[in-house]
Amino acid sequence: RSSDLVGCVWWLWDFVGLVRGWVDVWKSTLWNNVDTENMDMELKRFAKELKGITFSNLKVFKYIFSKIILIYVYLFYYK
């Protein structure tokens, strides 16, 4: 069980880095150049990957999931 937890945390931190990287790219994009369809697709992929996590009570899981939801809300209002 503890080895599963370590593997999950390792994967989650990698995933946090991936999401932060995407957010940095999106932040540097001018509003006129925002590809909302691509952002929507990526956010759905991120959410789908997170749904498979069995340790959803971890703080890091809650952190990254809240970030994805927040970006998705911004995207919804932008469209």
PDB file of C-alpha atoms in Angstrom:
ATOM      1  CA  ARG A   1       0.000   0.000   0.000  1.00  0.00           C
ATOM      2  CA  SER A   2       2.775   2.466   0.823  1.00  0.00           C
ATOM      3  CA  SER A   3       4.562   1.717  -2.450  1.00  0.00           C
ATOM      4  CA  ASP A   4       1.296   2.478  -4.269  1.00  0.00           C
ATOM      5  CA  LEU A   5       1.064   5.768  -2.411  1.00  0.00           C
ATOM      6  CA  VAL A   6       4.656   6.705  -3.288  1.00  0.00           C
ATOM      7  CA  GLY A   7       4.010   5.898  -6.942  1.00  0.00           C
ATOM      8  CA  CYS A   8       0.818   7.924  -6.907  1.00  0.00           C
ATOM      9  CA  VAL A   9       2.481  10.942  -5.298  1.00  0.00           C
ATOM     10  CA  TRP A  10       5.369  10.711  -7.764  1.00  0.00           C
ATOM     11  CA  TRP A  11       2.928  10.656 -10.688  1.00  0.00           C
ATOM     12  CA  LEU A  12       0.876  13.508  -9.228  1.00  0.00           C
ATOM     13  CA  TRP A  13       3.902  15.773  -8.827  1.00  0.00           C
ATOM     14  CA  ASP A  14       4.896  15.049 -12.418  1.00  0.00           C
ATOM     15  CA  PHE A  15       1.341  15.856 -13.403  1.00  0.00           C
ATOM     16  CA  VAL A  16       1.475  19.129 -11.424  1.00  0.00           C
ATOM     17  CA  GLY A  17       4.579  20.075 -13.404  1.00  0.00           C
ATOM     18  CA  LEU A  18       2.818  19.272 -16.658  1.00  0.00           C
ATOM     19  CA  VAL A  19      -0.238  21.352 -15.777  1.00  0.00           C
ATOM     20  CA  ARG A  20       1.892  24.254 -14.528  1.00  0.00           C
ATOM     21  CA  GLY A  21       3.834  24.154 -17.790  1.00  0.00           C
ATOM     22  CA  TRP A  22       0.623  24.386 -19.800  1.00  0.00           C
ATOM     23  CA  VAL A  23      -0.627  27.231 -17.596  1.00  0.00           C
ATOM     24  CA  ASP A  24       2.624  29.132 -18.150  1.00  0.00           C
ATOM     25  CA  VAL A  25       2.218  28.737 -21.913  1.00  0.00           C
ATOM     26  CA  TRP A  26      -1.391  29.872 -21.745  1.00  0.00           C
ATOM     27  CA  LYS A  27      -0.472  32.875 -19.581  1.00  0.00           C
ATOM     28  CA  SER A  28       2.048  34.045 -22.157  1.00  0.00           C
ATOM     29  CA  THR A  29      -0.498  33.836 -24.989  1.00  0.00           C
ATOM     30  CA  LEU A  30      -2.296  37.004 -26.076  1.00  0.00           C
ATOM     31  CA  TRP A  31      -6.089  36.847 -25.740  1.00  0.00           C
ATOM     32  CA  ASN A  32      -6.578  37.125 -29.488  1.00  0.00           C
ATOM     33  CA  ASN A  33      -4.340  34.086 -30.024  1.00  0.00           C
ATOM     34  CA  VAL A  34      -5.912  31.788 -27.447  1.00  0.00           C
ATOM     35  CA  ASP A  35      -6.893  28.450 -28.968  1.00  0.00           C
ATOM     36  CA  THR A  36      -9.936  27.693 -26.823  1.00  0.00           C
ATOM     37  CA  GLU A  37     -10.630  24.350 -28.496  1.00  0.00           C
ATOM     38  CA  ASN A  38      -7.125  23.095 -27.700  1.00  0.00           C
ATOM     39  CA  MET A  39      -7.363  24.388 -24.131  1.00  0.00           C
ATOM     40  CA  ASP A  40     -10.722  22.692 -23.697  1.00  0.00           C
ATOM     41  CA  MET A  41      -9.335  19.412 -25.028  1.00  0.00           C
ATOM     42  CA  GLU A  42      -6.266  19.558 -22.754  1.00  0.00           C
ATOM     43  CA  LEU A  43      -8.306  20.420 -19.654  1.00  0.00           C
ATOM     44  CA  LYS A  44     -10.663  17.515 -20.315  1.00  0.00           C
ATOM     45  CA  ARG A  45      -7.662  15.205 -20.750  1.00  0.00           C
ATOM     46  CA  PHE A  46      -6.165  16.431 -17.465  1.00  0.00           C
ATOM     47  CA  ALA A  47      -9.467  15.898 -15.639  1.00  0.00           C
ATOM     48  CA  LYS A  48      -9.864  12.418 -17.154  1.00  0.00           C
ATOM     49  CA  GLU A  49      -6.377  11.404 -16.036  1.00  0.00           C
ATOM     50  CA  LEU A  50      -7.043  12.656 -12.519  1.00  0.00           C
ATOM     51  CA  LYS A  51     -10.277  10.679 -12.233  1.00  0.00           C
ATOM     52  CA  GLY A  52      -8.241   7.466 -12.318  1.00  0.00           C
ATOM     53  CA  ILE A  53      -6.361   8.367  -9.117  1.00  0.00           C
ATOM     54  CA  THR A  54      -7.301   6.265  -6.110  1.00  0.00           C
ATOM     55  CA  PHE A  55      -5.707   8.607  -3.568  1.00  0.00           C
ATOM     56  CA  SER A  56      -7.984  11.566  -4.178  1.00  0.00           C
ATOM     57  CA  ASN A  57      -7.785  12.678  -0.537  1.00  0.00           C
ATOM     58  CA  LEU A  58      -4.176  13.869  -0.965  1.00  0.00           C
ATOM     59  CA  LYS A  59      -3.604  17.620  -0.765  1.00  0.00           C
ATOM     60  CA  VAL A  60      -1.644  17.614  -4.011  1.00  0.00           C
ATOM     61  CA  PHE A  61      -4.580  15.969  -5.801  1.00  0.00           C
ATOM     62  CA  LYS A  62      -6.988  18.574  -4.457  1.00  0.00           C
ATOM     63  CA  TYR A  63      -4.563  21.358  -5.407  1.00  0.00           C
ATOM     64  CA  ILE A  64      -4.116  20.345  -9.033  1.00  0.00           C
ATOM     65  CA  PHE A  65      -7.770  19.439  -9.515  1.00  0.00           C
ATOM     66  CA  SER A  66      -8.833  22.872  -8.228  1.00  0.00           C
ATOM     67  CA  LYS A  67      -6.379  24.544 -10.631  1.00  0.00           C
ATOM     68  CA  ILE A  68      -7.793  22.614 -13.587  1.00  0.00           C
ATOM     69  CA  ILE A  69     -11.362  23.492 -12.616  1.00  0.00           C
ATOM     70  CA  LEU A  70     -10.444  27.165 -12.188  1.00  0.00           C
ATOM     71  CA  ILE A  71      -8.844  27.329 -15.639  1.00  0.00           C
ATOM     72  CA  TYR A  72     -11.851  25.556 -17.122  1.00  0.00           C
ATOM     73  CA  VAL A  73     -14.178  28.154 -15.563  1.00  0.00           C
ATOM     74  CA  TYR A  74     -12.069  30.978 -17.024  1.00  0.00           C
ATOM     75  CA  LEU A  75     -12.165  29.264 -20.404  1.00  0.00           C
ATOM     76  CA  PHE A  76     -15.937  28.861 -20.210  1.00  0.00           C
ATOM     77  CA  TYR A  77     -16.417  32.590 -19.638  1.00  0.00           C
ATOM     78  CA  TYR A  78     -13.911  33.455 -22.355  1.00  0.00           C
ATOM     79  CA  LYS A  79     -15.788  31.489 -25.034  1.00  0.00           C
TER      80      LYS A  79
END
